[in-house]
Tab-separated table of C-alpha atoms and ligand atoms in Angstrom:
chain	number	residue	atom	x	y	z
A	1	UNK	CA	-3.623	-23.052	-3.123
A	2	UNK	CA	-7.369	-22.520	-1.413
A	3	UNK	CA	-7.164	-24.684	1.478
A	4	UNK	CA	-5.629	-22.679	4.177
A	5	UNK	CA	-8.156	-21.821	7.530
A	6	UNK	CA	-7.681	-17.741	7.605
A	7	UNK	CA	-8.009	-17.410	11.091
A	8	UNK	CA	-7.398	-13.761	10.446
A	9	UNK	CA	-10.341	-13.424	8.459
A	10	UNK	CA	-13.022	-14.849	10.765
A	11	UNK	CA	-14.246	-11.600	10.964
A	12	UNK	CA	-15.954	-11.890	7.448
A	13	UNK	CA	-15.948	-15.327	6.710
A	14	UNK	CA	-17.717	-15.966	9.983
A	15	UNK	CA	-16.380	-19.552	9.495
A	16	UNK	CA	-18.991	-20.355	7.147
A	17	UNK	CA	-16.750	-19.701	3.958
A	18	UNK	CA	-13.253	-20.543	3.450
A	19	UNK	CA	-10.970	-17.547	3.466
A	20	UNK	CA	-10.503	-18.007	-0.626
A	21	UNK	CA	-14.084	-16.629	-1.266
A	22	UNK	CA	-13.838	-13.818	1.101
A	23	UNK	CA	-15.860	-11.255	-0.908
A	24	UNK	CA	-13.689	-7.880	-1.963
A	25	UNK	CA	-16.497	-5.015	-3.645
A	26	UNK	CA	-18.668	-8.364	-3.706
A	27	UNK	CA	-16.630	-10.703	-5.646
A	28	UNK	CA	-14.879	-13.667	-3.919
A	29	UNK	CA	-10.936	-13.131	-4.121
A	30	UNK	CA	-10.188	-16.728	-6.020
A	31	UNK	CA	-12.379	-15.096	-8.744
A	32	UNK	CA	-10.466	-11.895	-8.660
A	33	UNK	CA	-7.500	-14.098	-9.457
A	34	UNK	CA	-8.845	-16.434	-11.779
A	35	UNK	CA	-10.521	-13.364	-14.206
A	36	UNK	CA	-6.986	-12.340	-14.421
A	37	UNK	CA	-5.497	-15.942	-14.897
A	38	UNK	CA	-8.200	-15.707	-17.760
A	39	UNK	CA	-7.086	-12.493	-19.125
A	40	UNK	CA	-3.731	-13.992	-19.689
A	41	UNK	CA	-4.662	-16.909	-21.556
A	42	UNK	CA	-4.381	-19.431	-18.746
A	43	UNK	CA	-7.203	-20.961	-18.561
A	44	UNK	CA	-6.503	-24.520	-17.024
A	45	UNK	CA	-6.606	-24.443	-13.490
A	46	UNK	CA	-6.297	-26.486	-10.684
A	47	UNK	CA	-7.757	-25.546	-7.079
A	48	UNK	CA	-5.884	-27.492	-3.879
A	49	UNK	CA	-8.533	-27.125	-1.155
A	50	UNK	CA	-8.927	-28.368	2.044
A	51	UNK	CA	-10.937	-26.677	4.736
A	52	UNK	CA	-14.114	-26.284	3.665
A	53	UNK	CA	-13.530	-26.866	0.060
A	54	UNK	CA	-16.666	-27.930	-0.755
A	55	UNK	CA	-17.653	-24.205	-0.910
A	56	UNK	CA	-15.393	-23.597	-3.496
A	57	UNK	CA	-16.558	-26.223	-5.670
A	58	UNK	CA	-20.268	-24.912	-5.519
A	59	UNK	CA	-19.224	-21.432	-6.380
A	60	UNK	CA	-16.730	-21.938	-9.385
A	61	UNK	CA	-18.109	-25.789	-10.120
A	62	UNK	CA	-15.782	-26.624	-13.735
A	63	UNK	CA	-15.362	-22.797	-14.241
A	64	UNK	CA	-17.382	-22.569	-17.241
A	65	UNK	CA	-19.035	-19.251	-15.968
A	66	UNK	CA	-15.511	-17.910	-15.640
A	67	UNK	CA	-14.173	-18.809	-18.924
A	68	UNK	CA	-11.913	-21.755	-17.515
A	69	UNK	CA	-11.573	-25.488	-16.973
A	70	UNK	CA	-11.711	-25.666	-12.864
A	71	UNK	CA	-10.060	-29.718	-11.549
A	72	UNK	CA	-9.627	-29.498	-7.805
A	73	UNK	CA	-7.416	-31.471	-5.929
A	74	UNK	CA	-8.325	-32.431	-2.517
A	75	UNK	CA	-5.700	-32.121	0.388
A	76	UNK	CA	-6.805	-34.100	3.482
A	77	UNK	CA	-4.287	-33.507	5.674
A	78	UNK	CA	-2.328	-30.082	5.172
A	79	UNK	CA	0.890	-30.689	3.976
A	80	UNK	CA	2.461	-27.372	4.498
A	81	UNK	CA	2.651	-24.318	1.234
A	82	UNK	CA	3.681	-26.639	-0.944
A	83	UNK	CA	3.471	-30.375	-0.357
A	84	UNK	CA	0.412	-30.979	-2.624
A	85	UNK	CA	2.516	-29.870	-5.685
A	86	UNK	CA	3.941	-33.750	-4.997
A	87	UNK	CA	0.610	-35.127	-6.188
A	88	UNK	CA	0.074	-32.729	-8.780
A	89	UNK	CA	2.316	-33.798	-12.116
A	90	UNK	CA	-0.605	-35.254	-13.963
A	91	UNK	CA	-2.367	-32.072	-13.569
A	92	UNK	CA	1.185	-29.687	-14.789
A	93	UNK	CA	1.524	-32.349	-17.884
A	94	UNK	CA	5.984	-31.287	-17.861
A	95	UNK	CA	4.464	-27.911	-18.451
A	96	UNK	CA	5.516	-24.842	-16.335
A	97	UNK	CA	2.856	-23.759	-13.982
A	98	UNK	CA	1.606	-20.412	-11.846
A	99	UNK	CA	1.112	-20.547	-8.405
A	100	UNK	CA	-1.043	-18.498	-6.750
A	101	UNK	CA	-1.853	-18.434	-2.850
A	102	UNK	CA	-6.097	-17.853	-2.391
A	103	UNK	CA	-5.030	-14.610	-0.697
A	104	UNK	CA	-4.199	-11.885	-2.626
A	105	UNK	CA	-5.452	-10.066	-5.233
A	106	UNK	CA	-3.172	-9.333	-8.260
A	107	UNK	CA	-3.855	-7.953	-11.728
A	108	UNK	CA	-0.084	-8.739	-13.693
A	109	UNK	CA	0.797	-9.118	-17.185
A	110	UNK	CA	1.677	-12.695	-16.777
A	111	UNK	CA	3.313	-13.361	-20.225
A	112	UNK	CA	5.811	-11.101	-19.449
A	113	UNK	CA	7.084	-13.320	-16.618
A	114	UNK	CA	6.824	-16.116	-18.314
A	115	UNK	CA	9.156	-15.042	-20.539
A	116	UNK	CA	11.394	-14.193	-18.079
A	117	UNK	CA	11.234	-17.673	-16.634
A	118	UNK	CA	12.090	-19.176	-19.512
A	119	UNK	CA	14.490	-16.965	-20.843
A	120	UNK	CA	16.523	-17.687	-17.796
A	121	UNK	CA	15.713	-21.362	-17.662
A	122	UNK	CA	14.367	-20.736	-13.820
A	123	UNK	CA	13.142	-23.865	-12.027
A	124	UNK	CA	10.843	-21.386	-10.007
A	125	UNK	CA	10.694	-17.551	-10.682
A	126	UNK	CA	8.936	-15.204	-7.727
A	127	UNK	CA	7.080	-11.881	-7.926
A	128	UNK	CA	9.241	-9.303	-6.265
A	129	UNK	CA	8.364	-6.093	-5.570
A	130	UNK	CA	9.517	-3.034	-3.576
A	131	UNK	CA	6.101	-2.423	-0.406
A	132	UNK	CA	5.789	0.797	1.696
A	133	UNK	CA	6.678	-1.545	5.351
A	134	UNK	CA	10.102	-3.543	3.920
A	135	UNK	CA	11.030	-3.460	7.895
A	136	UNK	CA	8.853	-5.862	8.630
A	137	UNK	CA	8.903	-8.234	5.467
A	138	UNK	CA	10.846	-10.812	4.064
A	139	UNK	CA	13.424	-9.544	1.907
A	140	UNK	CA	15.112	-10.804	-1.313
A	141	UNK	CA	18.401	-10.648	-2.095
A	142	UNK	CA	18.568	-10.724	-5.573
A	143	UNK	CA	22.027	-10.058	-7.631
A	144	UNK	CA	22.401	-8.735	-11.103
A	145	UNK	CA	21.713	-11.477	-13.025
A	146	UNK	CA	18.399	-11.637	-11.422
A	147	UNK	CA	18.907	-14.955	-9.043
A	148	UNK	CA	18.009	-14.969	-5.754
A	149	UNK	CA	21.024	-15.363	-3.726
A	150	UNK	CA	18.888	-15.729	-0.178
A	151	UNK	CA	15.690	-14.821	1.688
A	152	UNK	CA	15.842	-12.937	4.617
A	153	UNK	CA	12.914	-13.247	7.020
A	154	UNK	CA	11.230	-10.556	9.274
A	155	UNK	CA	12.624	-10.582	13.257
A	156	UNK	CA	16.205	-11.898	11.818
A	157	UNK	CA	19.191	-9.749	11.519
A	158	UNK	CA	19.536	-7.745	8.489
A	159	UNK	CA	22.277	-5.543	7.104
A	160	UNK	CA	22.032	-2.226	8.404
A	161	UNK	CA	21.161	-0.891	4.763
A	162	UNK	CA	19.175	-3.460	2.918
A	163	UNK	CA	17.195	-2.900	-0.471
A	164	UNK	CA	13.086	-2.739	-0.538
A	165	UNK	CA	12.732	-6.249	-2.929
A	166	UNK	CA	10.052	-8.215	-1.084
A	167	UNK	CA	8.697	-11.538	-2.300
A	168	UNK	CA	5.087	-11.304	-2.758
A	169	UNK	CA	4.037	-14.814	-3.367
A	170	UNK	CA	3.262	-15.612	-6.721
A	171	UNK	CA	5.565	-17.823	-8.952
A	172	UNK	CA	6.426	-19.341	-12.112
A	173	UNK	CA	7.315	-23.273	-11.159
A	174	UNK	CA	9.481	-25.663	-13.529
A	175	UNK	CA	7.254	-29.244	-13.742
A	176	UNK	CA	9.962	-30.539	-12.358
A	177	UNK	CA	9.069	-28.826	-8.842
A	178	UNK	CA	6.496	-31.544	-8.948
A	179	UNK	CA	8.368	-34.041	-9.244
A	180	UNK	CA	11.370	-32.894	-6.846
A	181	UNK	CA	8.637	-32.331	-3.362
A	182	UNK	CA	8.580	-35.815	-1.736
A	183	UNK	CA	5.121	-37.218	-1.628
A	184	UNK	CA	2.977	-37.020	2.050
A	185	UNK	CA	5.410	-34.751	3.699
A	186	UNK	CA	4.717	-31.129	4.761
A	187	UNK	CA	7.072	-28.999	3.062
A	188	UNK	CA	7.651	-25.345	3.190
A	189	UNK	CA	8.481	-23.792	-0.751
A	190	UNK	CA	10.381	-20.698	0.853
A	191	UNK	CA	12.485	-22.270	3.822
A	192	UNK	CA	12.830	-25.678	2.627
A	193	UNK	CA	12.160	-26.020	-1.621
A	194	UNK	CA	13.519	-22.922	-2.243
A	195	UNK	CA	16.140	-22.201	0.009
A	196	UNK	CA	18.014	-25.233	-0.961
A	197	UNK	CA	17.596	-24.863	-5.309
A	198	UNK	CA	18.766	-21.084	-4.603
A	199	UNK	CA	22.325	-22.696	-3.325
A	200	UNK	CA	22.416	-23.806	-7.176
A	201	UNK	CA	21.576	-20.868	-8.708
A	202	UNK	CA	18.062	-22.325	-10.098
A	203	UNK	CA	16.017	-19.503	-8.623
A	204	UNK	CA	15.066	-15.961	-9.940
A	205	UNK	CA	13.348	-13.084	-8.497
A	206	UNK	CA	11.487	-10.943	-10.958
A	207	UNK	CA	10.922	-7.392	-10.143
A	208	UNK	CA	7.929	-5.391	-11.119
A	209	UNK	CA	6.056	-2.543	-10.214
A	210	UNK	CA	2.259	-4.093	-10.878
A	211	UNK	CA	-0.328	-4.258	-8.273
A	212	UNK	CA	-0.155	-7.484	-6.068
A	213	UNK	CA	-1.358	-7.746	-2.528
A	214	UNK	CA	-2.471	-10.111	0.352
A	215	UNK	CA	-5.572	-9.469	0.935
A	216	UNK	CA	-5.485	-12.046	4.282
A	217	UNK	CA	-6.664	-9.226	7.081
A	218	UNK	CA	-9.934	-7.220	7.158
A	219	UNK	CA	-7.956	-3.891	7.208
A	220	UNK	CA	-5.920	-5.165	4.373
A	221	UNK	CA	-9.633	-6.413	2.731
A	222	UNK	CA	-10.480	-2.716	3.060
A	223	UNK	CA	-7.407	-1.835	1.246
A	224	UNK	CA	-7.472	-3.775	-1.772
A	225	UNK	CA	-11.292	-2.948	-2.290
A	226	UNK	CA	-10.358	0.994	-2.536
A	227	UNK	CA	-7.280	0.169	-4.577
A	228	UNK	CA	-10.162	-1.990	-7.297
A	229	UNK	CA	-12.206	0.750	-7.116
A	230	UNK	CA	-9.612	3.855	-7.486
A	231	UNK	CA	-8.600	1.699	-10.652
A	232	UNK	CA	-5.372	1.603	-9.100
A	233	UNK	CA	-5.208	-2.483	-9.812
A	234	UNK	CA	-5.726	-2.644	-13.427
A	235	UNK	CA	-3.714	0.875	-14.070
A	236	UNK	CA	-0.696	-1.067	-12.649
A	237	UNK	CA	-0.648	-4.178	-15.252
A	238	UNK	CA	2.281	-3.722	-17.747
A	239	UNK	CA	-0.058	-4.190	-20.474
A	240	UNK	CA	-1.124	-0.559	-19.995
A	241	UNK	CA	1.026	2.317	-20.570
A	242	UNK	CA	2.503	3.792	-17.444
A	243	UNK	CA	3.075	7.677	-15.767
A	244	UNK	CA	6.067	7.975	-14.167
A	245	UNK	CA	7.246	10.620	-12.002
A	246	UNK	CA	11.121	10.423	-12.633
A	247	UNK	CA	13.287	12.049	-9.783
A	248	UNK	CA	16.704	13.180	-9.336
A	249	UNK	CA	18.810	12.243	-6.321
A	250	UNK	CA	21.677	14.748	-5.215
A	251	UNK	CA	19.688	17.620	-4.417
A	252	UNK	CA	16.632	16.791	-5.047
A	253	UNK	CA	16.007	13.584	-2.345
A	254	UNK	CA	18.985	14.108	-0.356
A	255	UNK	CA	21.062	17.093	0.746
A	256	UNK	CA	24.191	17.583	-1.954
A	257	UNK	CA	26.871	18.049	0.182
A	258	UNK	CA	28.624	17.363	-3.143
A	259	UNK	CA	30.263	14.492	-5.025
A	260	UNK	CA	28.313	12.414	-2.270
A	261	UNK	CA	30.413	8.737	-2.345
A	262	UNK	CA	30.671	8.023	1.323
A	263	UNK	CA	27.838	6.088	2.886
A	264	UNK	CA	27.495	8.862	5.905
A	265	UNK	CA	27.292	11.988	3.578
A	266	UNK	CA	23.632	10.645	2.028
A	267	UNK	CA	20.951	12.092	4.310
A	268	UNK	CA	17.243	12.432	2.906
A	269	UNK	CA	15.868	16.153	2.853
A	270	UNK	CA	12.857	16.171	5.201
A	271	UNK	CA	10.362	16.002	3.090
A	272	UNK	CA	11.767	13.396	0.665
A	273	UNK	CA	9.967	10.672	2.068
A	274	UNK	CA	6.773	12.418	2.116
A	275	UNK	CA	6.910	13.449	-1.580
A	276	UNK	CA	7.630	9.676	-2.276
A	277	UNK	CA	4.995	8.210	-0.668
A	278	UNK	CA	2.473	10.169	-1.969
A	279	UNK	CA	3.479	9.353	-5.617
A	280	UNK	CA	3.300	5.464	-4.286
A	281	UNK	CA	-0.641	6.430	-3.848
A	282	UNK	CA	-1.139	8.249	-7.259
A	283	UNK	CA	-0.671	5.321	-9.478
A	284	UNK	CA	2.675	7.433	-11.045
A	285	UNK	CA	5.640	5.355	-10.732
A	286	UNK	CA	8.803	6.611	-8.810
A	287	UNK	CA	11.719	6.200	-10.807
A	288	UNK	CA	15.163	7.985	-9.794
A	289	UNK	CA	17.797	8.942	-12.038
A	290	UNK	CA	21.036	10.181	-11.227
A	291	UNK	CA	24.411	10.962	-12.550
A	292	UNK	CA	27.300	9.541	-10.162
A	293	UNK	CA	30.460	10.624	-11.548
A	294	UNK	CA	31.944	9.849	-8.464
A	295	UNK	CA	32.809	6.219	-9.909
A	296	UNK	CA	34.265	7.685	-13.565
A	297	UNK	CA	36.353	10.285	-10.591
A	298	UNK	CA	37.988	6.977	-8.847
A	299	UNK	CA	36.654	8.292	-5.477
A	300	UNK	CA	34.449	5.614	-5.266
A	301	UNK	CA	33.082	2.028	-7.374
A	302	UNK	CA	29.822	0.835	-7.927
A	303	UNK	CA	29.052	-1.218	-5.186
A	304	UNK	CA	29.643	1.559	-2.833
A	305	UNK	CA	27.284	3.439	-4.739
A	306	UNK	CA	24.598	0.315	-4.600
A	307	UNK	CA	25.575	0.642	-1.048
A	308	UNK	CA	24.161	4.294	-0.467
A	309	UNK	CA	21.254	3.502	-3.032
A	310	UNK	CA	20.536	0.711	-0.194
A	311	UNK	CA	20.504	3.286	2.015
A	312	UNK	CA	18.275	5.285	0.510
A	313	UNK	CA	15.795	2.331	0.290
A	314	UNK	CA	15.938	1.602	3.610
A	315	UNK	CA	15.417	5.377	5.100
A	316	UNK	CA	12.785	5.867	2.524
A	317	UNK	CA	11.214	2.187	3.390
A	318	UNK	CA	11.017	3.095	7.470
A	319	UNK	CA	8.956	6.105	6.382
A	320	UNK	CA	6.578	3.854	4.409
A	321	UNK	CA	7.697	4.737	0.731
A	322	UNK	CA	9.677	3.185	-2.013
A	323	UNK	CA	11.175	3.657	-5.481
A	324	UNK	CA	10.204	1.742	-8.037
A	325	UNK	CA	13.754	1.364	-9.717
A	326	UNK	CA	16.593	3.624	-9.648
A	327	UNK	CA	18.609	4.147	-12.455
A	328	UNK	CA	22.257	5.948	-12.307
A	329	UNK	CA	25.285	6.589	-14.557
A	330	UNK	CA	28.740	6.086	-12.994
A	331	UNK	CA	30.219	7.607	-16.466
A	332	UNK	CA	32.283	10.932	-17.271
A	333	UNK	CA	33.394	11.897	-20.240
A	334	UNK	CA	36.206	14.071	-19.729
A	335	UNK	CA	39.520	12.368	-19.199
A	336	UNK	CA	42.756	13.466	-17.767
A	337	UNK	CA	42.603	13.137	-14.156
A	338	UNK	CA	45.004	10.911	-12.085
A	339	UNK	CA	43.120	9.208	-9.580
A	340	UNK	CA	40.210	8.656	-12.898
A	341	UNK	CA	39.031	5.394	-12.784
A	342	UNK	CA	39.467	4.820	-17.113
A	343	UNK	CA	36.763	2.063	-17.561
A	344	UNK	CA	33.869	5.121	-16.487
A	345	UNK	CA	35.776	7.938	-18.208
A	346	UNK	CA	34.046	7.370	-21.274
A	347	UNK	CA	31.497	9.219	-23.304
A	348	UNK	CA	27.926	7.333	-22.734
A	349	UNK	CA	24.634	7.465	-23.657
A	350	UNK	CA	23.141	7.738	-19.797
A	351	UNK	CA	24.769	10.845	-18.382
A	352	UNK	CA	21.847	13.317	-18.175
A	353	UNK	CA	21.018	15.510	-20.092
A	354	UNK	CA	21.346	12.121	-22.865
A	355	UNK	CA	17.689	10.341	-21.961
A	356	UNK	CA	19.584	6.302	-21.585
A	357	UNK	CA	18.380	5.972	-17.914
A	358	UNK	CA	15.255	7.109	-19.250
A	359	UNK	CA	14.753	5.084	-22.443
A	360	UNK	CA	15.851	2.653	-20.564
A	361	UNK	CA	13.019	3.003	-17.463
A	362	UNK	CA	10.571	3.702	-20.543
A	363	UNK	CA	11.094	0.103	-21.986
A	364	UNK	CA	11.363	-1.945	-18.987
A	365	UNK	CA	8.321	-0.479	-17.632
A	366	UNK	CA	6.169	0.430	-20.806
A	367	UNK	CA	5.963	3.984	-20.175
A	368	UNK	CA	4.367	6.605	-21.601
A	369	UNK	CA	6.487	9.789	-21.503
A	370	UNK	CA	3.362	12.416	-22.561
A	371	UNK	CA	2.285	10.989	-19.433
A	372	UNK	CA	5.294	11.803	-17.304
A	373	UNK	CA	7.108	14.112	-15.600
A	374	UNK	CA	11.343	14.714	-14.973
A	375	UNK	CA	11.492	16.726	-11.050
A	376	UNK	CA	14.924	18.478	-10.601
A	377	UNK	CA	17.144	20.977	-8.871
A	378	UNK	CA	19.442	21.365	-11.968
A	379	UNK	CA	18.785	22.390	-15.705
A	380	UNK	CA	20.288	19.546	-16.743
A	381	UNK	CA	17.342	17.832	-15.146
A	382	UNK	CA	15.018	19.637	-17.176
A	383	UNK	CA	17.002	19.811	-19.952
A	384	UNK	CA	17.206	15.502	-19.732
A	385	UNK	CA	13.290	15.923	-19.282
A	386	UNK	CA	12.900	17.974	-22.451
A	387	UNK	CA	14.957	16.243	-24.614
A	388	UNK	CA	13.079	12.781	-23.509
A	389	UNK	CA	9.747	14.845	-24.216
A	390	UNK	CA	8.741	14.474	-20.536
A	391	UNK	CA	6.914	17.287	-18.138
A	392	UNK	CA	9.307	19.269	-16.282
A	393	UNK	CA	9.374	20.165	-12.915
A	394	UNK	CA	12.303	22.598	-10.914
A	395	UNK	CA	12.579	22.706	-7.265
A	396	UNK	CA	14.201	25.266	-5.501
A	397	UNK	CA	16.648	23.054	-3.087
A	398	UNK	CA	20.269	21.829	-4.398
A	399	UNK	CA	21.446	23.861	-7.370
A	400	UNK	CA	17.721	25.274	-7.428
A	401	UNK	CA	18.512	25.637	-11.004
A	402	UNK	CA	21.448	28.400	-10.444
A	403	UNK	CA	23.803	25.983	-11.940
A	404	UNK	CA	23.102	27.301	-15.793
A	405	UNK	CA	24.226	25.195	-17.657
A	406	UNK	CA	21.479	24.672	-20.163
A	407	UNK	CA	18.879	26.864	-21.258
A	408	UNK	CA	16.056	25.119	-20.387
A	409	UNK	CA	12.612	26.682	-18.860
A	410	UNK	CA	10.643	24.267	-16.552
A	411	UNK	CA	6.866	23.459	-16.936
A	412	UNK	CA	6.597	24.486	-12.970
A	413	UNK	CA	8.962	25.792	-9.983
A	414	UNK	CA	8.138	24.129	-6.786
A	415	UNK	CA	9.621	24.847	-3.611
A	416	UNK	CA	10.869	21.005	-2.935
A	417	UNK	CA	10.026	17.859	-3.804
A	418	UNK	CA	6.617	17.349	-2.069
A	419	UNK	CA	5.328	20.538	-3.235
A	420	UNK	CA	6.418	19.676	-6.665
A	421	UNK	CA	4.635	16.283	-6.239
A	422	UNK	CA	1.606	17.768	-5.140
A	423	UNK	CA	1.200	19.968	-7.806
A	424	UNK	CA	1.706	17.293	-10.439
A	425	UNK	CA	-0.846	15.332	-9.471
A	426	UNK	CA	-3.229	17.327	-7.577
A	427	UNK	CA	-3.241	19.981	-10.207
A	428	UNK	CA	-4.736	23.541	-9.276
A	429	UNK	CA	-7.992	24.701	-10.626
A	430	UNK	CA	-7.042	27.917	-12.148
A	431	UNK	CA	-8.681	27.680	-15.286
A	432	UNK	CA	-5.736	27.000	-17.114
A	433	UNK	CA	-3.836	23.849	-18.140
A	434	UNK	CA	-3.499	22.575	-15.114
A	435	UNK	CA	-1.017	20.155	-16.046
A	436	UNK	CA	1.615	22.871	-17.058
A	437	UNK	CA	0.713	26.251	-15.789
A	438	UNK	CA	-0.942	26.437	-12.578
A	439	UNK	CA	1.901	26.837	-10.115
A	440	UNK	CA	0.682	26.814	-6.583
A	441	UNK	CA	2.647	29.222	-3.929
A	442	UNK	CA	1.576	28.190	-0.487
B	1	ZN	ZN1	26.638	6.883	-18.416
């Protein structure tokens, strides 16, 4: 979709080129997009354009140079985001299609959500993703089958606690989208198309951590061009194995005040936030994992423990960082107690120090664990980091590693969370490995 003015942009367009072919490190963003459409194998592509679309015909022409068959479809009067998919079912041949908004810049493993769409027999799928400013996006609500249950714009009332799942614009569309959008009407896809096929269930949000990001400002043009350059873009795709920096909660993010199961006992530690953001910048992921036994106890159930996980998102997201995913186990093996809730009391596979949460972040995000590192206050954190052959890092808030119960001697100490994020990826030059033994004591 390539026809839109971008008023916002008139700063580098200068009105002479449609926003579309705004140059980012001097390559027009619909060719950003379409190299990666390329990479992924789609190579038939239709461009709606509309204000000055000739442009966009002289640059890309049939998309030979580009490795792709370019057919453009004229829209003469703007029929909203998604009113020229009516006119567009000869072009989608009953196939399902990607659409992609001329603003952003994206590098995904496509496939992959493909096969989601299918698998769940989607009529659309969107790109969701966690962003550093959820307080002033629209937010998904997404359950755990993976439909999205509603869309909550910016400036209307949200839940006090909400998660960071943001819709970032590109989709996977049934053909039959096509067919549904009545012909010479404008018609919104989020507040009209979408909004009513969610009601039946027909709409999926998948999550992922890869790089995509409207590009549709000058400061945000800025942005993306370090991002390209930093490598940052392409690091991101799942095709490429990822670092993670996996985290523990209760003493580690947020004061343990212990057996934390009540909403107002989770407070972040002061520098949590911090230490979170700046992994968002260093291309590691931010996975937490966390043993809540308080479900297996009976003191509290799952969704109360979604509940403070929202919270967490939220104070994390006002401060401009996010998690990735967060993984916990609501097990506990030993039985016996009477208020025990029996379904959790069970021996599992994902209370640390077993590595489940962590296989389990390692498939869905293609992970490399040489490449990653387990941060702590207990040894059973670095114990769970050991025994999934991660790097291991102790900090000296929570149990600061008094609780004993394991053996096991971390790769560094840091004093908290930032400091142990600093030194993981900003590693001293001490002449050593810098990756395991410089420890740095300001
Ligand atoms: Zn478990």
């Amino acid at each position: 979709m390539a026809g839109g003015k971008g008023k916002r942009l008139k700063s580098i367009t200068n009105d002479e080129i449609p926003k579309p072919l705004a140059p980012i490190n001097g390559k027009p963003i619909l060719e950003w997009q379409i190299e990666c459409l390329q990479r992924n194998g789609i190579l038939e592509i239709c461009i709606v354009i509309g204000y000055l679309g000739e442009k966009i015909q002289q640059a890309l022409g049939d998309g030979s140079k580009l490795g792709v068959n370019i057919q453009y479809y004229n829209e003469e009067t703007p029929l909203g985001t998604a009113g020229a998919l009516a006119y567009l079912p000869h072009f989608v041949k009953g196939e399902a299609f990607v659409l992609v908004y001329g603003d952003c810049i994206f590098d995904i493993d496509i496939n992959r959500m493909i096969t989601f769409h299918h698998k769940n027999n989607a009529h659309a799928t969107l790109f969701a993703h966690p962003n550093s400013h959820p307080y002033d996006s629209d937010l998904l609500l997404i359950n755990n089958t993976g439909q999205v249950t509603g869309i909550v714009a910016k400036n209307t009332p949200r839940g006090k606690w909400y998660d960071n799942i943001v819709n970032a614009g590109l989709y996977i569309l049934s053909s039959k989208v096509c067919e549904d959008i009545p012909k010479g009407q404008p018609t919104d896809l989020e507040k009209e198309y979408l909004a009513a096929e969610m009601q039946k269930g027909n709409i999926y949000g998948y999550i992922s951590s890869e790089y995509i990001k409207d590009a549709g400002t000058p400061n945000r043009i800025q942005e993306v061009a370090q991002d390209l350059s930093k490598g940052v873009v392409a690091a991101r795709n799942l095709q490429n194995k990822q670092k993670c920096i996996f985290i523990d909660r209760d003493g580690t993010i947020n004061a343990d005040s212990g057996l934390i199961h009540k909403i107002e006992d989770f407070e972040l530690l002061p520098f949590a936030a911090d230490a979170i953001k700046l992994i968002n910048k260093s291309g590691y992921l931010a996975v937490v994992v966390t043993n809540q036994p308080v479900v297996a106890r009976g003191l509290c159930d799952t969704k109360n423990i979604e509940e403070i996980h929202r919270k967490m998102h939220t104070l994390l997201g006002e401060a401009g960082a996010y998690a990735d995913a967060v993984y916990y186990c609501p097990h506990h093996p030993d039985k016996g107690y009477p208020e025990e809730n029996p379904e959790y009391k069970i021996p599992c596979e994902c209370r640390k120090p077993s590595i489940g949460m962590i296989t389990k972040a390692v498939e869905d995000f293609n992970i490399s664990p040489q490449l990653s590192w387990m941060i702590g206050d207990t040894t059973t954190d670095i114990q769970t980091g050991k025994n999934a052959g991660l790097k291991t890092a102790l900090v000296e808030t929570g149990e600061a590693g008094q609780d004993k119960k394991y053996n096991a001697a971390p790769d560094i100490t840091s004093k908290n969370l930032l400091e142990a994020v600093r030194q993981i990826i900003t590693p001293r030059h001490c002449g050593l490995d810098p990756q395991s033994l410089c420890i740095a004591t300001d």
